[in-house]
Every structure is written in C-alpha cells, then in structure tokens.
mmCIF file of C-alpha atoms and ligand atoms in Angstrom:
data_model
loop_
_atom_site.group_PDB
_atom_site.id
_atom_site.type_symbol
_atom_site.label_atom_id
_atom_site.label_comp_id
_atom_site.label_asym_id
_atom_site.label_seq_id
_atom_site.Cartn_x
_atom_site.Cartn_y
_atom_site.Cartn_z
ATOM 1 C CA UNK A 273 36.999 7.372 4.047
ATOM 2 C CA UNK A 274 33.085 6.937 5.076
ATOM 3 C CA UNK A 275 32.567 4.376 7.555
ATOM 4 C CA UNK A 276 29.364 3.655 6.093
ATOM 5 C CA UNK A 277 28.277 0.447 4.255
ATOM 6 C CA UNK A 278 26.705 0.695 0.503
ATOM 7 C CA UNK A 279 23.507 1.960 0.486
ATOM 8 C CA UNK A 280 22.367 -1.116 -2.347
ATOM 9 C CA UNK A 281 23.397 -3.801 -0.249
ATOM 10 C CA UNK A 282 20.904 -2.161 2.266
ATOM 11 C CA UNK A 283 18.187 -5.167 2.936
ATOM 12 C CA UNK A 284 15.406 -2.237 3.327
ATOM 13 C CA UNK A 285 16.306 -1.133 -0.846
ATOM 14 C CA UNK A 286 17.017 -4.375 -1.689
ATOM 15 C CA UNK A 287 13.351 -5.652 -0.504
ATOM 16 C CA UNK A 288 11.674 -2.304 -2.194
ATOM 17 C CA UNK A 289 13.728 -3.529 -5.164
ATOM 18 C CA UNK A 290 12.470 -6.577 -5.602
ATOM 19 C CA UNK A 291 8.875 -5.978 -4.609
ATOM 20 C CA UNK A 292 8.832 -3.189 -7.255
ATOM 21 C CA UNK A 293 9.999 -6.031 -9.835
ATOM 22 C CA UNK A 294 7.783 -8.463 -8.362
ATOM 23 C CA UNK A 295 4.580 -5.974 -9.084
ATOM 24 C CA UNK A 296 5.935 -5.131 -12.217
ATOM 25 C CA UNK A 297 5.737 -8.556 -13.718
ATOM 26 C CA UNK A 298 2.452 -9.404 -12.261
ATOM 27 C CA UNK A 299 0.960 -6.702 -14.483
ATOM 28 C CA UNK A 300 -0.237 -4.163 -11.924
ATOM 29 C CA UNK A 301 2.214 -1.237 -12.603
ATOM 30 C CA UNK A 302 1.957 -0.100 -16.074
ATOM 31 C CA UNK A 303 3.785 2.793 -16.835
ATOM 32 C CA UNK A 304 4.332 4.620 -13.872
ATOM 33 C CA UNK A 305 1.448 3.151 -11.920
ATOM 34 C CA UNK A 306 1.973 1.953 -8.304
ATOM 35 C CA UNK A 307 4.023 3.790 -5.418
ATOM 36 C CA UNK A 308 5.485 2.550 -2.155
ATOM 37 C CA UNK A 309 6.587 4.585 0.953
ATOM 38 C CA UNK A 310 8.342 1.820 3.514
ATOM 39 C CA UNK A 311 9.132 3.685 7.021
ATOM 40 C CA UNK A 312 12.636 2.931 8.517
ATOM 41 C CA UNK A 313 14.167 2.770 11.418
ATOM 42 C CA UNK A 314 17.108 5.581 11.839
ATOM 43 C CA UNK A 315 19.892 3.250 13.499
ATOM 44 C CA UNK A 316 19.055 0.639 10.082
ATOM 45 C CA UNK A 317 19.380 3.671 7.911
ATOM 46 C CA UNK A 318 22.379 5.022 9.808
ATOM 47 C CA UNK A 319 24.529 2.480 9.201
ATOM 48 C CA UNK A 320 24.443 3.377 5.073
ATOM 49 C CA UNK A 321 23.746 6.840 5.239
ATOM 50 C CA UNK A 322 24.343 10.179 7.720
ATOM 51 C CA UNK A 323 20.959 10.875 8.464
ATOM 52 C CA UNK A 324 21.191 14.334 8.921
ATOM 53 C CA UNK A 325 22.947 15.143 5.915
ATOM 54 C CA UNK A 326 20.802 16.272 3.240
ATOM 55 C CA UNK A 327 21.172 16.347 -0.934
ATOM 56 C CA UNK A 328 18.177 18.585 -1.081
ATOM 57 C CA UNK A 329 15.014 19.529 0.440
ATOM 58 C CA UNK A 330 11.341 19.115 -0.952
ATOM 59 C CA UNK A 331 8.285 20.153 -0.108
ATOM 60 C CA UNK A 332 5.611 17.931 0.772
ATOM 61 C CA UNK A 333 2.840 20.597 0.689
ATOM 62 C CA UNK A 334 0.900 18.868 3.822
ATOM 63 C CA UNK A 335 1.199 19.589 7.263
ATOM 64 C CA UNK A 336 3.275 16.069 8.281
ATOM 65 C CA UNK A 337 4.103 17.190 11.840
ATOM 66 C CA UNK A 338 3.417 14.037 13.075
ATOM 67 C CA UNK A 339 5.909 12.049 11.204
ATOM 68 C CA UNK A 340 8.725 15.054 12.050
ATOM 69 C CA UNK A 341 12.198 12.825 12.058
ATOM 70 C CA UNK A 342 10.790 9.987 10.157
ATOM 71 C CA UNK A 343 12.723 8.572 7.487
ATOM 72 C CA UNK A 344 10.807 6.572 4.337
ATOM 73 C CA UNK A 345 11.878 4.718 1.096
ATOM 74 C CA UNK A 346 10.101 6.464 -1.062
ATOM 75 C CA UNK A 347 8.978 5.581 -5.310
ATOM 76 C CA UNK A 348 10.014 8.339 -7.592
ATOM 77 C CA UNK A 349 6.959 9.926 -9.198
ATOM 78 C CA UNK A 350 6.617 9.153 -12.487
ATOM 79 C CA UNK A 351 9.459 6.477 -12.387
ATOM 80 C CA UNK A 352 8.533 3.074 -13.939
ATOM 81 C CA UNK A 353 8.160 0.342 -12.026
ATOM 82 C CA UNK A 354 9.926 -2.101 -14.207
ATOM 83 C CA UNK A 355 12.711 0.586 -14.028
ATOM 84 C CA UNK A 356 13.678 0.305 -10.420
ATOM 85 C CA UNK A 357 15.508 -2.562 -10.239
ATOM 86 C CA UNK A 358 17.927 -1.505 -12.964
ATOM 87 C CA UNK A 359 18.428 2.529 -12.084
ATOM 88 C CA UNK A 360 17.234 1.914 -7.804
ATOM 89 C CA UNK A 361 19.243 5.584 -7.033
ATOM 90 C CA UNK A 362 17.332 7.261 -9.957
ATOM 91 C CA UNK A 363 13.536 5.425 -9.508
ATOM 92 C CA UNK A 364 13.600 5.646 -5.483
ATOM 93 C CA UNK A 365 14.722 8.231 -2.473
ATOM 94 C CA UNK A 366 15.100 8.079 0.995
ATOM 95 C CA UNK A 367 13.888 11.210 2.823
ATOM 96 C CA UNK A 368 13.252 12.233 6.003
ATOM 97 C CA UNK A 369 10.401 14.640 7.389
ATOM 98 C CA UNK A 370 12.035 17.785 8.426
ATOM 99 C CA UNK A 371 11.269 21.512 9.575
ATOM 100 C CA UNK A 372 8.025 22.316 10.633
ATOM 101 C CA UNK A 373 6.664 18.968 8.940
ATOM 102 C CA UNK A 374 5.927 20.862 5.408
ATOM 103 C CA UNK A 375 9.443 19.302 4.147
ATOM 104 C CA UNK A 376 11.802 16.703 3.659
ATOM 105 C CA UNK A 377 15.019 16.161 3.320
ATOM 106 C CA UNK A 378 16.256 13.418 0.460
ATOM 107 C CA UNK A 379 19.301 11.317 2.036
ATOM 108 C CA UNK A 380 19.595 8.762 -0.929
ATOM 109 C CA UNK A 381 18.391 8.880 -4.183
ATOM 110 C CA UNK A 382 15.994 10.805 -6.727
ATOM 111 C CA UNK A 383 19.379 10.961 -8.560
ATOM 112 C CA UNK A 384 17.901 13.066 -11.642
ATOM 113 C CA UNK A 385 16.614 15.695 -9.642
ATOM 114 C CA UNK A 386 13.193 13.543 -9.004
ATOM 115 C CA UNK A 387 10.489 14.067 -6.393
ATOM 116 C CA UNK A 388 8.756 11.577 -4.165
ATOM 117 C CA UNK A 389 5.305 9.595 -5.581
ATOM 118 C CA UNK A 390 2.736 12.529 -6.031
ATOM 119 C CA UNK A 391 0.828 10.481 -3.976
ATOM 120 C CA UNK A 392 2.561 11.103 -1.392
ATOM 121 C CA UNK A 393 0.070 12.687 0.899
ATOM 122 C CA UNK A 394 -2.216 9.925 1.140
ATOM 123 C CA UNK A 395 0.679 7.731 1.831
ATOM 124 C CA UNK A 396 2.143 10.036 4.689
ATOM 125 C CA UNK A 397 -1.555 10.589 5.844
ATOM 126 C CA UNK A 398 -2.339 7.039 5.913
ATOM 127 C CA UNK A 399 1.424 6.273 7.707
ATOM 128 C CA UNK A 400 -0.352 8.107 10.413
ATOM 129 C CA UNK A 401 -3.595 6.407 11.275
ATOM 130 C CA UNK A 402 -1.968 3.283 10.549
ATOM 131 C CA UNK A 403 0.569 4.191 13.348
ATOM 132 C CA UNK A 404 -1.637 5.197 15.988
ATOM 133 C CA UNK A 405 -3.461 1.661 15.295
ATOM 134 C CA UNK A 406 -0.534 -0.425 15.458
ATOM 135 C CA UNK A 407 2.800 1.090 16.238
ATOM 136 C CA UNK A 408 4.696 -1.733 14.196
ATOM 137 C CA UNK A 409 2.722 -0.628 11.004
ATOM 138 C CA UNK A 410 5.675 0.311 8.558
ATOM 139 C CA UNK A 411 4.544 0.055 4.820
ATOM 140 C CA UNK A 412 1.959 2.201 2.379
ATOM 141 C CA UNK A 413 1.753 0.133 -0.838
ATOM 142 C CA UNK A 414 -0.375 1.554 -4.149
ATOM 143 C CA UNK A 415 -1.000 -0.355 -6.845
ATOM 144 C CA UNK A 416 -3.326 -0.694 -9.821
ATOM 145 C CA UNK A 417 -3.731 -4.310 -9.551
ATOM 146 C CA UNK A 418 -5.818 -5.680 -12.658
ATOM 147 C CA UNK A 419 -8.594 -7.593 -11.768
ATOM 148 C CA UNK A 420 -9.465 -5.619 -8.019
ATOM 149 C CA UNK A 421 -9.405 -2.497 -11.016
ATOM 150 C CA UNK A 422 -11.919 -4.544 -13.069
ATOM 151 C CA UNK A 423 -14.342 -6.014 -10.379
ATOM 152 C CA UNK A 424 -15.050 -2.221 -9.117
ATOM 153 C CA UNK A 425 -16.614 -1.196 -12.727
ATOM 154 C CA UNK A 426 -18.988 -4.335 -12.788
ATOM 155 C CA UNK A 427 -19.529 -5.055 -8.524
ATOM 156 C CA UNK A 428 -21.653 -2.845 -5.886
ATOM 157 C CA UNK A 429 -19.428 -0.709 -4.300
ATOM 158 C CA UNK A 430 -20.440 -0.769 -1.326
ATOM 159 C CA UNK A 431 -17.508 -1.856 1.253
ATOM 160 C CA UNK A 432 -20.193 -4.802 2.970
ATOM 161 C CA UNK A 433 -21.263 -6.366 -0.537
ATOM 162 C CA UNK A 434 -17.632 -6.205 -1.701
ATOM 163 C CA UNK A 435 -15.841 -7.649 1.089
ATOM 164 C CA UNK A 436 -18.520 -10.476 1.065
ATOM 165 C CA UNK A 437 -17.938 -11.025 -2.576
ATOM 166 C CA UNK A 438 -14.200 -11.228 -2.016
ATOM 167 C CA UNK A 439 -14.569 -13.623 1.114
ATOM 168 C CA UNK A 440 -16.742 -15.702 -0.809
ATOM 169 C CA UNK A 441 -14.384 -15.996 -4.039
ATOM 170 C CA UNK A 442 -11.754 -18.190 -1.634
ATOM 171 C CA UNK A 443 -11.428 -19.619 1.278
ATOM 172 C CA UNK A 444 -8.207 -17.794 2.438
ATOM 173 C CA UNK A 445 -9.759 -14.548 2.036
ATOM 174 C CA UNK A 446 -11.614 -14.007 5.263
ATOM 175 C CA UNK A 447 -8.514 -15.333 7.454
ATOM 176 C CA UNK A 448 -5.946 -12.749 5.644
ATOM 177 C CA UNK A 449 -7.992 -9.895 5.468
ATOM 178 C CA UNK A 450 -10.759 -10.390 8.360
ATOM 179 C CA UNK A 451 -11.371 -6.585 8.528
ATOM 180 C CA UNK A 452 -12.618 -6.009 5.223
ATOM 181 C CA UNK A 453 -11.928 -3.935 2.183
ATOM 182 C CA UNK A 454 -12.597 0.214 2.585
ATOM 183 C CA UNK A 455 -14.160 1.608 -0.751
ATOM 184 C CA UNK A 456 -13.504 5.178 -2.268
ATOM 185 C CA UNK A 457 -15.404 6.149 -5.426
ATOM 186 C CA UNK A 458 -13.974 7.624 -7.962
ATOM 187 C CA UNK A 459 -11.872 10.759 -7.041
ATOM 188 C CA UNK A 460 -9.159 12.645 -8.663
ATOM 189 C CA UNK A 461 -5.697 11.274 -7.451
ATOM 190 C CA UNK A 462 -2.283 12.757 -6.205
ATOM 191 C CA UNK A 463 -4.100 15.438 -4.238
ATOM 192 C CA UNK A 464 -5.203 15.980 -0.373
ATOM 193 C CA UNK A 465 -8.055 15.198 -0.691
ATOM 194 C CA UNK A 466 -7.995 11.842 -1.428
ATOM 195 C CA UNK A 467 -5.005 11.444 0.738
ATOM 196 C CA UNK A 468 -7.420 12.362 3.957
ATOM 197 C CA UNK A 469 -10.266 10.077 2.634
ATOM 198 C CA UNK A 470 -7.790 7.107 2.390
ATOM 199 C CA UNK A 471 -6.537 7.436 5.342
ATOM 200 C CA UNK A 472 -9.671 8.001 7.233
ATOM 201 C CA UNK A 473 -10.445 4.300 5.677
ATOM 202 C CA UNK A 474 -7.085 3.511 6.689
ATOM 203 C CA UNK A 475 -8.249 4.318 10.232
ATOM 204 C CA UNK A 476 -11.041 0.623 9.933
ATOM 205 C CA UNK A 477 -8.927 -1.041 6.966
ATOM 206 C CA UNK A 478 -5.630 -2.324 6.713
ATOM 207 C CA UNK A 479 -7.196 -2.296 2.379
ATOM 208 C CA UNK A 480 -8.665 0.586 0.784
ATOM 209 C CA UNK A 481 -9.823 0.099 -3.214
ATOM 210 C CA UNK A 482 -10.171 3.386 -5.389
ATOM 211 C CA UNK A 483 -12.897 2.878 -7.276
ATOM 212 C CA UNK A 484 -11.725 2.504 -11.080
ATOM 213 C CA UNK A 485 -7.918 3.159 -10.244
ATOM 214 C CA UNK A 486 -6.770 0.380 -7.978
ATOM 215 C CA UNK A 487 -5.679 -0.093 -4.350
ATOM 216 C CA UNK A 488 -4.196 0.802 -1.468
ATOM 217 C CA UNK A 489 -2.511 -1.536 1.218
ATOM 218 C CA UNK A 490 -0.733 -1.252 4.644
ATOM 219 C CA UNK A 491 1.411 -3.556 6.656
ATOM 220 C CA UNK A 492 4.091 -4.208 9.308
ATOM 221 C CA UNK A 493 6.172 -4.942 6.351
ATOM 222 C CA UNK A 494 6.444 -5.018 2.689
ATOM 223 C CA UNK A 495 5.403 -8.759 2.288
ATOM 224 C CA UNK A 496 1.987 -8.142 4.423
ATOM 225 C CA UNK A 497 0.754 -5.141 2.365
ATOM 226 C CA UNK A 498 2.025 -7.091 -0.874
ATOM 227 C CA UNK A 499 0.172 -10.143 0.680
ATOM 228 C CA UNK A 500 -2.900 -8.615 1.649
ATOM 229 C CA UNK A 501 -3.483 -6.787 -1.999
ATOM 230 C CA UNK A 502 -2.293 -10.512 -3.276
ATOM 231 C CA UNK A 503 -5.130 -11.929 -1.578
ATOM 232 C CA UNK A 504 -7.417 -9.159 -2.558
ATOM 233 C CA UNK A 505 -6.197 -9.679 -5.926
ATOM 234 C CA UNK A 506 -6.651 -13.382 -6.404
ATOM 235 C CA UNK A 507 -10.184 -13.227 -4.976
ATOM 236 C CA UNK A 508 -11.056 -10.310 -7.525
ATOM 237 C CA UNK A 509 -9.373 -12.408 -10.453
ATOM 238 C CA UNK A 510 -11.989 -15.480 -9.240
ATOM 239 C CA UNK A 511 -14.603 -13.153 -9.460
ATOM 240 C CA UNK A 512 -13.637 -11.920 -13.000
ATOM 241 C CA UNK A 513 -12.982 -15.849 -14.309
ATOM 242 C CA UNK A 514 -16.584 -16.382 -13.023
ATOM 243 C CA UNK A 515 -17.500 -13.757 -15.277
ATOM 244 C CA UNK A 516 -21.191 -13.662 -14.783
ATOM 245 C CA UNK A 517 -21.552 -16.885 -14.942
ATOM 246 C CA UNK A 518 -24.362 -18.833 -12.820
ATOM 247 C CA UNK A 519 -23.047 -19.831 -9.194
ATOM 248 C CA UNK A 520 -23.797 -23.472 -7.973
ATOM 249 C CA UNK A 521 -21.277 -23.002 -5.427
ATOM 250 C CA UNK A 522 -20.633 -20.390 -2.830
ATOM 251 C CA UNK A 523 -18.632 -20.657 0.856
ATOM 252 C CA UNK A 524 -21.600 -20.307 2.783
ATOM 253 C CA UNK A 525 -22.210 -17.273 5.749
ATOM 254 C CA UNK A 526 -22.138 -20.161 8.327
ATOM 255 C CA UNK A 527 -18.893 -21.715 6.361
ATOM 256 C CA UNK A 528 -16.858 -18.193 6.434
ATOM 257 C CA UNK A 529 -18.311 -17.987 10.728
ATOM 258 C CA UNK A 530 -16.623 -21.103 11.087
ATOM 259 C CA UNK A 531 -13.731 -20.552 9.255
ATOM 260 C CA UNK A 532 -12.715 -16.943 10.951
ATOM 261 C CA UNK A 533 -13.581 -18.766 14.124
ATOM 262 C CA UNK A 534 -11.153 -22.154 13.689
ATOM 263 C CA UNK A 535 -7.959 -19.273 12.702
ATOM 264 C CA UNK A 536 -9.073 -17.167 15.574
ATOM 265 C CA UNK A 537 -9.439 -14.051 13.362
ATOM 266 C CA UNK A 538 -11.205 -10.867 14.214
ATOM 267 C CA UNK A 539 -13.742 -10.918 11.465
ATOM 268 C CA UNK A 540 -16.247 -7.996 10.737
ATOM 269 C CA UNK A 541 -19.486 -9.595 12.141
ATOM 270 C CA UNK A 542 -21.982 -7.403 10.729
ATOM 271 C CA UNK A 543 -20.744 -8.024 7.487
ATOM 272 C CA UNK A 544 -21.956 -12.250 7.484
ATOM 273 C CA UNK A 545 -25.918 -12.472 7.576
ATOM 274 C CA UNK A 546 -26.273 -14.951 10.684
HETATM 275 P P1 LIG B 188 3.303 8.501 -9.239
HETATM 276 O O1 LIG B 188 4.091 8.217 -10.504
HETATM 277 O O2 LIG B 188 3.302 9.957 -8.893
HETATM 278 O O3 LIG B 188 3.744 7.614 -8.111
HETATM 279 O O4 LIG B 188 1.782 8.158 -9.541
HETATM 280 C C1 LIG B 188 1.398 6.886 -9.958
HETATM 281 C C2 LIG B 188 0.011 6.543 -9.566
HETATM 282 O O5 LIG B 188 -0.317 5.368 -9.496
HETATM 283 C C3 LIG B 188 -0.936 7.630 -9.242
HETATM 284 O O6 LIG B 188 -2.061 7.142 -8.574
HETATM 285 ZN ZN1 LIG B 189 -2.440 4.992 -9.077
#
C-alpha cells in the first residue's frame, strides 16, 4: 500500500483547479485559451507523488537547463479551461525537468496521452528571469482576458502610454502594478521566439500584454498573477466603458506621485510627466 496521500486533495491542484474555473467564468478562456505553469516545491509534491517515478517523458524542445529538477503544474494543451475542474488528471500534469534540460518527466496527469501548454517555452523561459529577480516567484499565468485583448487594437502600444492609460483608469492600479505593463506586438504564438521576447519583458515586468492575443502574468503565487492581470483587466474594461467618450476626469500625474508615494510603492518614474 502507497504511503502517499491523494494527489486531488493536494492544495497546489486544488488552487490550479479553481483558478482555472475562476478564469473560465470570467470569460477570458474560450476554448482552449489560457495556460498556467505553477512551480512546486519537491517535499509538497512528495508527499502525493514519488517524484522520481515517471509515466512518460516529453520533450520540451528548449534548452531548460536551468530549471533541471524543477517540478510544475502544468495546463494540458488544448484542454478547455472550463474542463479542468471536472476531468483535473486529464486537463493538467505535473512534470518535472529532467536529462540534459531538453525533457520532462510527467508525475501526475495528462491522463489521455496529453502534452504540456504549447506555450510552454515562454512559460519555462519566463520561470527563469522571474527567478533570478525574486527567488519566491512561483507562477506563469496566460490568459486572453477580454477587455486588456480589446484596448490593444484601439490604444498606442507603446508600454509608457499604456501603463499611463491603465494607471489613470483607477486608482488601485498604480499601487498593484507600480512597474508597469511590458508590450509585445503581434507575433505568432506557441513558439521560441516569443517565449524569449516575453521573458526578456519578464526580466522589467511582473505583466507582459501580447498585442491582439492577451496577457501574460507572474507571481509568488497563483492569487498575485491572477490579481495583477485582475487589476490590469478592470482598468482595461474602464477604458473600454469610456469608449471614446470625452474625459472630464482623469487621476492627475501629481495625484498617481502621491498615491505610489502614501503605499510606498516602487513606481516607474519616468513614466508620470512631473
Ligand atoms: P494551449 O492550449 O497550447 O495552452 O494554447 C492556448 C493559448 O492560449 C495559446 O496562446
Ligand atoms: Zn493564448
């Protein structure tokens, strides 16, 4: 008999669970849009799963050396969103970065023979800078969240403009996400090289918006890259219900100075015109 608890009752896939759901129902993850890669910690995992036994092993087609060992829930590509919560060993895997960094290893999951997100090498890449800023960072979130989608086809897209837009469009905008928004135009997706462009962005932004496809968020854990895209979101949406129409009101440059200053955040200066 396996000493080992059940892998659902796992806080780790129960919180991937329910933030799946949770994006689902907000609209952002039609079909099979939106992906999530959550890093764990081995002694967490190892008390559902032998870590070093594997199902099967993938490639990842991307030299991951630096994440050798490293052990991530993972979204199925292709798998629905809304799906998840009902089929979890189907719609998500747990794998682990293996050989010379060119593989995994899936642990859990991926139960018809499924692969990880075929964005997977912008989340890996971006799992990298993110690590070397902040050692605690833990979570690569993707989504094609409506109205951030919308606002890039009618807004400048340059990153300055865009984040002062944003910050204007609410008054907790500047406090949660002080250090901007990144900006990629439009690229082709699920390939290199928009992996290594993310996560260059990913290397000044905790946020990086693709241009006509949607987002890309990091955090700590799954409720601060969920919040920060929330907050990106909800500013966006503002923008969108303004819709063109004339402004009489704005959160002034010396308003958002003195805002950032009174929560002690680490705005981007250059970005205010004072
Ligand atoms: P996957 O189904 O491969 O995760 O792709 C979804 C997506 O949003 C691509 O950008
Ligand atoms: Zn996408």
């Amino acid at each position: 008999m396996s000493n080992k608890k059940e892998i659902l009752t796992a806080p780790f896939v129960i919180e991937t669970i329910r933030t799946c759901s949770n994006m689902y129902r907000l609209g952002w993850d039609e079909r099979n849009g939106g992906n999530i890669s959550f890093m764990l910690e081995e002694k967490d995992v190892a008390e559902y799963l032998d870590v070093n036994k594997a199902i099967r092993q993938i490639e990842v087609k991307f030299d991951a050396r630096e994440l050798l060992g490293k052990i991530f829930i993972v979204t199925g590509t292709g798998k629905y969103f809304k799906n998840v919560e009902f089929d979890p060993a189907k719609n998500l895997g747990i794998i682990r970065i293996t050989g010379d960094g060119a593989k995994a290893d899936v642990l859990w999951g991926f139960s018809d023979g499924g692969r990880p997100t075929s964005e997977l090498p912008a989340h890996l890449m971006s799992h990298i800078e993110r690590l070397k800023i902040d050692p605690s960072h833990r979570v690569i979130m993707h989504t094609h969240s409506t109205n951030t989608l919308a606002m890039t086809y009618i807004h400048e897209l340059s990153e300055r403009a865009f984040t002062r837009t944003l910050w204007q469009m609410s008054t907790e905008c500047i406090v949660v996400f002080p250090d901007g928004v990144g900006i990629l135009p439009w690229m082709l997706c699920g390939n290199d090289e928009i992996g290594r462009a993310t996560a260059k962005k990913m290397r000044e932004f905790r946020l990086c918006v693709w241009a006509m496809h949607g987002i890309f968020g990091s955090g700590r854990d799954l409720d601060e890259a969920f919040g920060l895209i929330e907050t990106v979101e909800k500013g966006a949406t503002i923008y969108m219900n303004i819709g063109g129409r004339k402004i009489l009101n704005t959160i002034k440059d010396g308003e958002l100075k003195i805002l950032a200053e009174a929560f002690g955040v680490n705005y981007r200066k250059d970005y205010l015109d004072i």
